CSV table of C-alpha atoms and ligand atoms in Angstrom, one decimal:
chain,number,residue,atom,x,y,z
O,2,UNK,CA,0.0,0.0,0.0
O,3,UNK,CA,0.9,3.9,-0.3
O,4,UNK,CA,1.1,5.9,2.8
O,5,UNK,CA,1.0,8.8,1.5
O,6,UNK,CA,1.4,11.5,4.2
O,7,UNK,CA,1.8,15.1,4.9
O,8,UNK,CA,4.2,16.1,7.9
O,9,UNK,CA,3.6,19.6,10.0
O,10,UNK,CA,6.4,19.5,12.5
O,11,UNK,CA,4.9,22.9,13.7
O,12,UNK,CA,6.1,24.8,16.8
O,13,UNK,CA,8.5,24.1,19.7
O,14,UNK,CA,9.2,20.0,20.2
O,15,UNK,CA,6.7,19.3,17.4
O,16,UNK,CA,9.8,18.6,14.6
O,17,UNK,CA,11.4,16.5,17.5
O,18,UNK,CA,8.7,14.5,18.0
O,19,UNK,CA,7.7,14.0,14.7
O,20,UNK,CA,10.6,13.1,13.3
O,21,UNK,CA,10.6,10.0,15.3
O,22,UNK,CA,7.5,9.1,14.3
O,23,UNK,CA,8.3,9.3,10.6
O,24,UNK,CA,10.9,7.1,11.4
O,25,UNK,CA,8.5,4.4,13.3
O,26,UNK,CA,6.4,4.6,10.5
O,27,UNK,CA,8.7,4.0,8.2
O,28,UNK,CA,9.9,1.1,10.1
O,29,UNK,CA,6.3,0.0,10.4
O,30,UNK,CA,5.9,0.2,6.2
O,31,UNK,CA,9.3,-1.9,5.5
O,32,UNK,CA,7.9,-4.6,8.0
O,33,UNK,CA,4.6,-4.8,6.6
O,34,UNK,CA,5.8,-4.4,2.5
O,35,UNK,CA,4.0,-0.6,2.3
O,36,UNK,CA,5.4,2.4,1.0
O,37,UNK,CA,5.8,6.1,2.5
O,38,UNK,CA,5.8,9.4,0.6
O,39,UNK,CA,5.7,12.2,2.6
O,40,UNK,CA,5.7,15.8,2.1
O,41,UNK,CA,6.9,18.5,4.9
O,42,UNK,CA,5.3,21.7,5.6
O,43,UNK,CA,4.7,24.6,7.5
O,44,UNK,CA,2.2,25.4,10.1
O,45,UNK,CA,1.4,27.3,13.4
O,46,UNK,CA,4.5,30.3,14.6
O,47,UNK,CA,6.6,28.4,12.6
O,48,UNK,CA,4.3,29.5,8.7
O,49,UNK,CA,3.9,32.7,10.4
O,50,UNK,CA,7.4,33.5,10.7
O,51,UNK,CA,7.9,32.0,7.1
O,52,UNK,CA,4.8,33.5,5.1
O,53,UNK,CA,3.0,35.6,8.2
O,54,UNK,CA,0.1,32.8,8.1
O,55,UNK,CA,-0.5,30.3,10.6
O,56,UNK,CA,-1.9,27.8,7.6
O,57,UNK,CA,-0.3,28.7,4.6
O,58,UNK,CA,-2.6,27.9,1.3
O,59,UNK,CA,0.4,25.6,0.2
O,60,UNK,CA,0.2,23.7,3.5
O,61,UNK,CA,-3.8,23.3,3.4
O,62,UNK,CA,-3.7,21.4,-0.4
O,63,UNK,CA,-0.9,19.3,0.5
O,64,UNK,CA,-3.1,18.1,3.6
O,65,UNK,CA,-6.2,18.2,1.3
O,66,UNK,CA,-4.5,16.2,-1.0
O,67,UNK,CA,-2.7,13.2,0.8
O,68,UNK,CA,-4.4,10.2,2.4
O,69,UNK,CA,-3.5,11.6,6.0
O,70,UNK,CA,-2.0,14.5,8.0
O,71,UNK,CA,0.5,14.0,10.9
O,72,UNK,CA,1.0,17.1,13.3
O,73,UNK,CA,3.5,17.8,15.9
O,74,UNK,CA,2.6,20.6,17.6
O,75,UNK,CA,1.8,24.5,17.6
O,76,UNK,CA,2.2,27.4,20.1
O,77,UNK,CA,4.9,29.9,20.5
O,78,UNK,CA,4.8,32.6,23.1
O,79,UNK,CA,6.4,34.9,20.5
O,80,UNK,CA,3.2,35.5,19.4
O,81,UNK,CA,1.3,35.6,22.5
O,82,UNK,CA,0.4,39.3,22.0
O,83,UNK,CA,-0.9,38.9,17.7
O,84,UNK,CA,-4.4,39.1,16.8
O,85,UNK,CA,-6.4,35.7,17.4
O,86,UNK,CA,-6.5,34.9,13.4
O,87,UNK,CA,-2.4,35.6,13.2
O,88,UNK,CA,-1.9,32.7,16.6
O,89,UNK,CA,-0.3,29.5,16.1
O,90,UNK,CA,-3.0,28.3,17.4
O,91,UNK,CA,-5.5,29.8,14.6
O,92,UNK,CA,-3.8,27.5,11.6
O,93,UNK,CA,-4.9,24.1,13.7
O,94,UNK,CA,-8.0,25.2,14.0
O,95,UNK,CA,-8.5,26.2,10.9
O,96,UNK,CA,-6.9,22.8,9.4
O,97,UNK,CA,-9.5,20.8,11.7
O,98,UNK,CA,-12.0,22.7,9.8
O,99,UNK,CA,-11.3,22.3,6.3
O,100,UNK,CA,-10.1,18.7,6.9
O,101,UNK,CA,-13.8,18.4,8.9
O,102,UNK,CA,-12.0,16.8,11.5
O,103,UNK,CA,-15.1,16.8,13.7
O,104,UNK,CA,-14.6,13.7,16.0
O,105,UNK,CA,-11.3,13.7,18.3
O,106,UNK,CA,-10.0,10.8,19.7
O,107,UNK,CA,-8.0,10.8,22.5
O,108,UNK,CA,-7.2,7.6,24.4
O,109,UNK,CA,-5.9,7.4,27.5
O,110,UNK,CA,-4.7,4.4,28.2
O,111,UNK,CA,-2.3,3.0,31.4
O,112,UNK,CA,1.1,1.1,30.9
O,113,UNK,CA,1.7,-1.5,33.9
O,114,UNK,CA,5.5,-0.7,33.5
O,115,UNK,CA,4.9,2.7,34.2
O,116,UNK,CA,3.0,2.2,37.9
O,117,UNK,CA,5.8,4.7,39.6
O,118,UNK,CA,4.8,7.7,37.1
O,119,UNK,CA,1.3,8.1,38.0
O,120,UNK,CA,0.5,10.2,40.8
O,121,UNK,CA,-2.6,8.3,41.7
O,122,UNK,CA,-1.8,5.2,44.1
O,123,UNK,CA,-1.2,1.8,41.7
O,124,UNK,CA,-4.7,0.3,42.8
O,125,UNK,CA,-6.6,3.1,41.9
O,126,UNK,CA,-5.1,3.6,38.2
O,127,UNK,CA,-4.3,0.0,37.5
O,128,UNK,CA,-6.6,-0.7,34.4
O,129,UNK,CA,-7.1,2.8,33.1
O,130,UNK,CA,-8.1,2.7,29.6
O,131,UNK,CA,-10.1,5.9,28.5
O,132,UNK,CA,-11.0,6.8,24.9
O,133,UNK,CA,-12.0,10.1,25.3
O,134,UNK,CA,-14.4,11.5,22.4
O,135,UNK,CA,-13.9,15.3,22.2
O,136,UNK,CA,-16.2,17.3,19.2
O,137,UNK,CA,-13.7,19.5,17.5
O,138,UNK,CA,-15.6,21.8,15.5
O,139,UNK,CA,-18.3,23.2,17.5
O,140,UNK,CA,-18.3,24.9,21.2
O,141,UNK,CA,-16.5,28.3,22.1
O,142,UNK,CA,-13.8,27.5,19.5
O,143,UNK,CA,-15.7,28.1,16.7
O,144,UNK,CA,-18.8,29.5,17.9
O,145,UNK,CA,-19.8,33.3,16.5
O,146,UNK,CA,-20.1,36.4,17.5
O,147,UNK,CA,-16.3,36.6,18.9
O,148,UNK,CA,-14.7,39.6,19.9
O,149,UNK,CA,-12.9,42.5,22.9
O,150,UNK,CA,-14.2,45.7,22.2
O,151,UNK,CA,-14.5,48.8,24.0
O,152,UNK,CA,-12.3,51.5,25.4
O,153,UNK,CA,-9.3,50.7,27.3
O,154,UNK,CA,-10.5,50.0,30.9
O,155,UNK,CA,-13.9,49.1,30.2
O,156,UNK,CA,-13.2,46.6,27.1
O,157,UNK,CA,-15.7,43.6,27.3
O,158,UNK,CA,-14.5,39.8,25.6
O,159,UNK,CA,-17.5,37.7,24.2
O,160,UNK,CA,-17.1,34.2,23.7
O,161,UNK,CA,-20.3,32.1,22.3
O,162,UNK,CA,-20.6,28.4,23.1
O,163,UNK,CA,-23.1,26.8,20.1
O,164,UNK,CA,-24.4,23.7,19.2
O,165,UNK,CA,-26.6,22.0,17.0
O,166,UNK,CA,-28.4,19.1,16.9
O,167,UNK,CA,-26.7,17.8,13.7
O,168,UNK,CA,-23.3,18.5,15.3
O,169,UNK,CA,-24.1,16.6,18.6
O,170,UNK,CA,-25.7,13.4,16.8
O,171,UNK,CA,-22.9,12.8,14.4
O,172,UNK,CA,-20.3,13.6,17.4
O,173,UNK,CA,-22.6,11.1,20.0
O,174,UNK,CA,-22.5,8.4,17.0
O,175,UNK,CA,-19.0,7.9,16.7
O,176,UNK,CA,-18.7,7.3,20.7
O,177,UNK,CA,-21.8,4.6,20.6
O,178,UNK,CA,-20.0,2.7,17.9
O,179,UNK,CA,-16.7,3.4,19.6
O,180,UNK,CA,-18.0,1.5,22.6
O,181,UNK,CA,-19.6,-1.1,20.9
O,182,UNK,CA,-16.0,-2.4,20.1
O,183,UNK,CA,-15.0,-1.5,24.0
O,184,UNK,CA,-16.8,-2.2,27.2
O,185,UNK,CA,-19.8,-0.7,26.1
O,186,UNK,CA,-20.2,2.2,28.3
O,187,UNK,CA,-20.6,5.6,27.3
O,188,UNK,CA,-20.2,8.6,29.7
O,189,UNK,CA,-21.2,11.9,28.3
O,190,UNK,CA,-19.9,15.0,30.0
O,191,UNK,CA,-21.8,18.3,30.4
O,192,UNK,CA,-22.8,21.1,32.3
O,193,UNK,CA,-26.7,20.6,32.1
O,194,UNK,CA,-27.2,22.4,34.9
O,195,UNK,CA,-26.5,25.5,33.8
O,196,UNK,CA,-25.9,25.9,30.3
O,197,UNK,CA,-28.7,25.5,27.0
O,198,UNK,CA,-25.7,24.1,25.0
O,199,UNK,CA,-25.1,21.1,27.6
O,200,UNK,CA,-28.8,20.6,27.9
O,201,UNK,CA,-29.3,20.0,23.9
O,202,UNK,CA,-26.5,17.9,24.3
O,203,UNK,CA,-27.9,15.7,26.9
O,204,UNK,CA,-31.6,15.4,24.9
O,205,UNK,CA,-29.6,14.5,22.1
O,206,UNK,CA,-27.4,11.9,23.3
O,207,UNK,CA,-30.0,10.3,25.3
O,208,UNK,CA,-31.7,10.0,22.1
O,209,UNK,CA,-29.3,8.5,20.0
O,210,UNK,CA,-28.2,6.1,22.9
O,211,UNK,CA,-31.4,4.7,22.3
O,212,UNK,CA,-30.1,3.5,18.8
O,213,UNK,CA,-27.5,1.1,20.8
O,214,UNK,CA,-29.7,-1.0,23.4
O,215,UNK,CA,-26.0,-2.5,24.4
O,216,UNK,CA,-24.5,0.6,25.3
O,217,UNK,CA,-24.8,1.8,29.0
O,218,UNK,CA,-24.8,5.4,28.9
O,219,UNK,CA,-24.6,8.0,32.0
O,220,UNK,CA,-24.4,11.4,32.1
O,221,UNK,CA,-21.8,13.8,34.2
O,222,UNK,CA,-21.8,17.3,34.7
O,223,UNK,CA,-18.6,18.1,33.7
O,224,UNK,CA,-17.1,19.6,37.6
O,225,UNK,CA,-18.1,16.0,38.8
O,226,UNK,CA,-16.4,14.0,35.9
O,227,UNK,CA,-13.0,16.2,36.1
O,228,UNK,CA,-13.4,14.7,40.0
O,229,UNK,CA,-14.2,11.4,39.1
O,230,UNK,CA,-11.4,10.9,36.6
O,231,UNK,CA,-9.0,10.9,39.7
O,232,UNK,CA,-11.0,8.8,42.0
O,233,UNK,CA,-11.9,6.3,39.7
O,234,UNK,CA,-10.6,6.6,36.5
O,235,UNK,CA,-11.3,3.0,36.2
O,236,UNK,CA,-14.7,3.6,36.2
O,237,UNK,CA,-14.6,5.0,32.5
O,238,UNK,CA,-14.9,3.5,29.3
O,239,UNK,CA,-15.8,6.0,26.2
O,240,UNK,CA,-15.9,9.7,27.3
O,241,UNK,CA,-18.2,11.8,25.5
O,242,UNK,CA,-18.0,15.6,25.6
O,243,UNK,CA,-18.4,18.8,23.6
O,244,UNK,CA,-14.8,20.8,22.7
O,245,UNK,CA,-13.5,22.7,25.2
O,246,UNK,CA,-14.4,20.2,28.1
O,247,UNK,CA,-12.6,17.2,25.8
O,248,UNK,CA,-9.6,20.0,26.0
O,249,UNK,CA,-9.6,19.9,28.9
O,250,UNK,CA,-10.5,16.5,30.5
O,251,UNK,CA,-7.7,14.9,28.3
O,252,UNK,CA,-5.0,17.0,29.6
O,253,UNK,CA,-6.0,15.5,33.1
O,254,UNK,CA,-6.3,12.2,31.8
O,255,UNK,CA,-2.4,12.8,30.6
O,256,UNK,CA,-1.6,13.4,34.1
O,257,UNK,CA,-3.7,10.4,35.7
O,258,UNK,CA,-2.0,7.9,33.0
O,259,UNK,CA,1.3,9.4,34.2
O,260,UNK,CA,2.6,11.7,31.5
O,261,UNK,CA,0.4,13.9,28.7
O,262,UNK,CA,3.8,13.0,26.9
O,263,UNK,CA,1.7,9.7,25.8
O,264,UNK,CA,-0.9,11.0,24.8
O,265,UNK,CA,-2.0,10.4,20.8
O,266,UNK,CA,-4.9,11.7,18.9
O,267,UNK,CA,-6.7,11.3,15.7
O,268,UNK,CA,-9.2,13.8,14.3
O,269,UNK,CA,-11.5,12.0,11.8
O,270,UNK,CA,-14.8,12.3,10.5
O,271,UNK,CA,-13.4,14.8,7.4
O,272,UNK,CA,-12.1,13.2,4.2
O,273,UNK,CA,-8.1,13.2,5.5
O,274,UNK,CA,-7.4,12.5,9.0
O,275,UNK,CA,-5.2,14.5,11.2
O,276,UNK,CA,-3.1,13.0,14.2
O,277,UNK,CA,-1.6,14.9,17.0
O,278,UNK,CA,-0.2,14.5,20.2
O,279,UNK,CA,-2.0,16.1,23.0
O,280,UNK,CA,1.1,17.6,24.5
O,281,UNK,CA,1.4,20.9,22.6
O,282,UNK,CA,4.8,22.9,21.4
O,283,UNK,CA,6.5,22.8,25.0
O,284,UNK,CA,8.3,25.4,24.3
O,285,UNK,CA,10.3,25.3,27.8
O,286,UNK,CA,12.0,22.0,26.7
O,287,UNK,CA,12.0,22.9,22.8
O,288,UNK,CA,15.5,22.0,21.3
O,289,UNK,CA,16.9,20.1,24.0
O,290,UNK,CA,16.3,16.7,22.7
O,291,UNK,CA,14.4,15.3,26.0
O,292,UNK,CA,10.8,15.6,24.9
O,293,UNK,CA,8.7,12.3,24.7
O,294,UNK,CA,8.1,11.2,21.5
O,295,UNK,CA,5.8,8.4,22.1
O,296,UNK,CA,2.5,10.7,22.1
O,297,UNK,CA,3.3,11.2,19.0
O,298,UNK,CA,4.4,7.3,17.9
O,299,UNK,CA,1.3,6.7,19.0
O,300,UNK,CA,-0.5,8.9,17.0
O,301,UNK,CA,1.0,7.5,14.0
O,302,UNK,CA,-0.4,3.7,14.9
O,303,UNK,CA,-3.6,6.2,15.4
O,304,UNK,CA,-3.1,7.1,11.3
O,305,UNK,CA,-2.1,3.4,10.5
O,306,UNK,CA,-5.9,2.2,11.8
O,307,UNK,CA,-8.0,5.1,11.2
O,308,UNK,CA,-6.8,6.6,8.1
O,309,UNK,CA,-5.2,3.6,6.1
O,310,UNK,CA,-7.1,0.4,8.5
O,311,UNK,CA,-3.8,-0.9,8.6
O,312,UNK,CA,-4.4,-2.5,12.1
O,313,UNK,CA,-1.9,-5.5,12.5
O,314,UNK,CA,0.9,-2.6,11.6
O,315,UNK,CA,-0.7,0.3,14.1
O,316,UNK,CA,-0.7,-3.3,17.0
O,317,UNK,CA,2.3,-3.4,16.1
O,318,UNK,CA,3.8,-0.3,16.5
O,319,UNK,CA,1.2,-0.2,19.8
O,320,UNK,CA,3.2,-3.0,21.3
O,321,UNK,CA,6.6,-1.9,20.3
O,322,UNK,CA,6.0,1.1,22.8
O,323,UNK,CA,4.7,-0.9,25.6
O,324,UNK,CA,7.9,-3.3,24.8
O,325,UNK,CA,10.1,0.1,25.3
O,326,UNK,CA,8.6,1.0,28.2
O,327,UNK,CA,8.6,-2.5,29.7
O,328,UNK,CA,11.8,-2.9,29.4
O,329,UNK,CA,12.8,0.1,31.2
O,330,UNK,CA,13.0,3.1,28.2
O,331,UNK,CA,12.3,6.7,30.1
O,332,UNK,CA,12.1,10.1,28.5
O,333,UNK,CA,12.9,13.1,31.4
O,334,UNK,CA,8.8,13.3,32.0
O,335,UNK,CA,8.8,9.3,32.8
O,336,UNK,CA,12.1,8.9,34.6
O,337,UNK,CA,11.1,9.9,38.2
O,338,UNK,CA,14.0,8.6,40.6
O,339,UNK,CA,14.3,5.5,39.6
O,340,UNK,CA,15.7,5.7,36.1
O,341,UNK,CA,18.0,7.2,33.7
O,342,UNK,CA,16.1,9.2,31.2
O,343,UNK,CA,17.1,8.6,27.9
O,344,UNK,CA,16.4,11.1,24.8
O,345,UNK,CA,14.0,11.8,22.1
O,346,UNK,CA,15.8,10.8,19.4
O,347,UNK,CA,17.2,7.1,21.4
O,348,UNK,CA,13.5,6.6,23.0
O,349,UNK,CA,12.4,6.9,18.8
O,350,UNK,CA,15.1,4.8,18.2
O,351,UNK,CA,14.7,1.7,20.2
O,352,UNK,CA,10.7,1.6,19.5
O,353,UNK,CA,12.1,1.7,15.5
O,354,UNK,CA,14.4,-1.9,16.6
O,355,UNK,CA,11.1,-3.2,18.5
O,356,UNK,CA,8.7,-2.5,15.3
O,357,UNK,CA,11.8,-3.9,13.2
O,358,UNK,CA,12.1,-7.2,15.4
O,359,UNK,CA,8.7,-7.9,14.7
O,360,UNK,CA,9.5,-8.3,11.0
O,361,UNK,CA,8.8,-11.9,10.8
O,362,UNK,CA,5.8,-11.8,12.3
O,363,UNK,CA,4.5,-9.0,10.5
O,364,UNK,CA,5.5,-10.3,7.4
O,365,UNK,CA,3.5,-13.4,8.1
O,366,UNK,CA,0.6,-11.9,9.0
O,367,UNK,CA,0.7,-9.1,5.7
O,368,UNK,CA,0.7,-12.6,3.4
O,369,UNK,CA,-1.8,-14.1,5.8
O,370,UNK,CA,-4.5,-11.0,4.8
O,371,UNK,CA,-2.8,-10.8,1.4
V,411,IPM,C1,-5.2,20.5,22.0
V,411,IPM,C2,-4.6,21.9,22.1
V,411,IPM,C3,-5.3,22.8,21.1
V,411,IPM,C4,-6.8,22.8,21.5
V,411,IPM,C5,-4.7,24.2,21.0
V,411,IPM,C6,-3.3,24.2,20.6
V,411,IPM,C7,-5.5,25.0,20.0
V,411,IPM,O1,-4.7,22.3,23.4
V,411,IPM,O2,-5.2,19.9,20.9
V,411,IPM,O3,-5.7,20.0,23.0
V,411,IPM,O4,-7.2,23.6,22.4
V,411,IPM,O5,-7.6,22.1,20.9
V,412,MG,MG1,-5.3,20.8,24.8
């Protein structure tokens, strides 16, 4: 098969981390007998320095026009103090919307090797394994009017949080069938209680739950769920919830699993799919070689299954990383006291010889399908 890709490295560790997904994947495609053609190109601070536009027209066909998009990450303070439309941050949002990325997932998913990491006692996150379902299109992100006017002193910010029907059904669909493959338990995060947009969301879901008898589906208001999540993070299964509470809720889960440096993502639902690590451009660490490029491995077995259903080769590059980590492999986040932390570029490298040793097995199982 042709994996044919396009590659923002983006802003602060993105490149780092990228790169050593690239080179997973391209470990993954000799295994397996695929092909890789990639393309690299600007996005976030990084087009705006080069072309003063956080998503460059030239960037937006080449995503458009390959079979899936891998991003490292954007967000530079330099330009902290630009208007919202010349951000970083303004070119991913803007790509999530022309790819119609609308359904973000975000698993979060516990490694038994890594029990010292989590700040949560071993018997309470022993288990973990949380596929958060974040809507990516709709909410305060995208929601209109925007804007701060008024005189200096007396200037007033309006955000608006919207929602409709269409949005939360397709959105609500993809967790049902999500957890029809999982433990079949939906939990779908609001704030009914005080806003309309959580309430349509609630009708909604409850009636599209009513499509999967086999799903058990409960609803949290979004102050008891972030609780919850720490108590018993155990308890959860598919987490459903509207954008900015998905933001949010899978940073914590980053921190309940032990490091948002694992964390993947894919954003589907568009015609190209786009897949991101959670953690952001760091820019504190940017450079230094030390960042954790396994978020970001991970979101390339992500692109492997959702984009190209290439799922023995996204297992495998899955079980490569738990390998790593079993056998000791630490990045600076993961090292604690106990180990030696080891860098980006050596952590990409050893999860490349796991993917590699595989070979024969791969190999078996690509003539096995063939
Ligand atoms: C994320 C990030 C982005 C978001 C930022 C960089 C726009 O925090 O992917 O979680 O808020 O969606
Ligand atoms: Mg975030």
């Amino acid at each position: 098969m042709l994996i044919n890709l396009t590659i923002l490295g983006g802003d602060g560790i993105g490149p780092e981390v990228t790169e050593q997904a690239v080179l997973v994947l391209q470990a993954a495609a000799d295994t397996f007998g695929h092909q890789i053609q990639l393309q690299r190109k600007p996005i976030g601070g990084a087009a705006l320095s080069a072309a003063n536009d956080p998503l460059p027209g030239d960037t937006l066909q080449a995503c458009l026009s390959s079979g899936a998009v891998l991003l490292g990450a954007v967000g530079n303070p330099a330009f902290d103090h630009n208007p919202g439309h010349l951000r970083p941050e303004a070119g991913l949002l803007r790509l999530r919307r022309e790819l119609g990325a609308y359904a973000n997932l975000r698993p979060a998913v516990f490694f038994p090797a890594l029990e010292d990491c989590s700040p949560l006692r071993p018997d309470v996150v022993r288990g973990t394994d949380i596929m958060i379902v974040r809507e990516l299109l709709g909410g305060a992100y995208f929601g209109q009017p925007r804007s701060i006017e008024g005189a200096p002193g007396a200037r007033v910010a309006v955000n608006t949080m919207r929602y409709g029907e269409a949005e939360i059904e397709r959105i609500a669909r993809v967790a049902f069938d999500l957890a029809m493959k999982r433990r079949r338990k939906v939990s779908s995060v609001d704030k009914a209680n005080v806003l309309e947009c959580s309430r349509l969301w609630r009708e909604v879901v409850t009636r599209i739950g009513k499509d999967y008898p086999g799903v058990k589906l409960g609803h949290q208001y979004v102050d008891s769920a972030a609780m919850l999540l720490v108590q018993r993070p155990t308890d959860f299964d598919v987490v459903l919830t509207e954008n900015m509470f998905g933001d949010i809720l899978s940073d914590q889960a980053g921190g309940v699993v032990g490091s948002l440096g694992l964390l993947a993502s894919a954003s589907i639902g568009g015609p190209v799919g786009l897949y991101e690590p959670v953690h952001g451009s760091a820019p504190d660490i940017a450079g230094k070689g030390i960042a954790n490029p396994l978020g970001a491995i991970l979101s390339a077995a992500m692109l492997l299954r959702h984009s190209f259903h290439l799922e023995a080769e996204a297992a495998c590059v899955e079980s490569a990383v738990s390998g790593v980590l079993a056998q000791g492999a630490r990045t600076a986040d993961l090292a604690g006291k106990a180990h030696t932390a080891i860098s980006t570029e050596e952590m990409g490298r050893r999860v490349v010889e796991a993917v590699r040793a595989s070979a024969g097995t791969g190999r078996d199982r690509t003539e096995r399908t063939a």
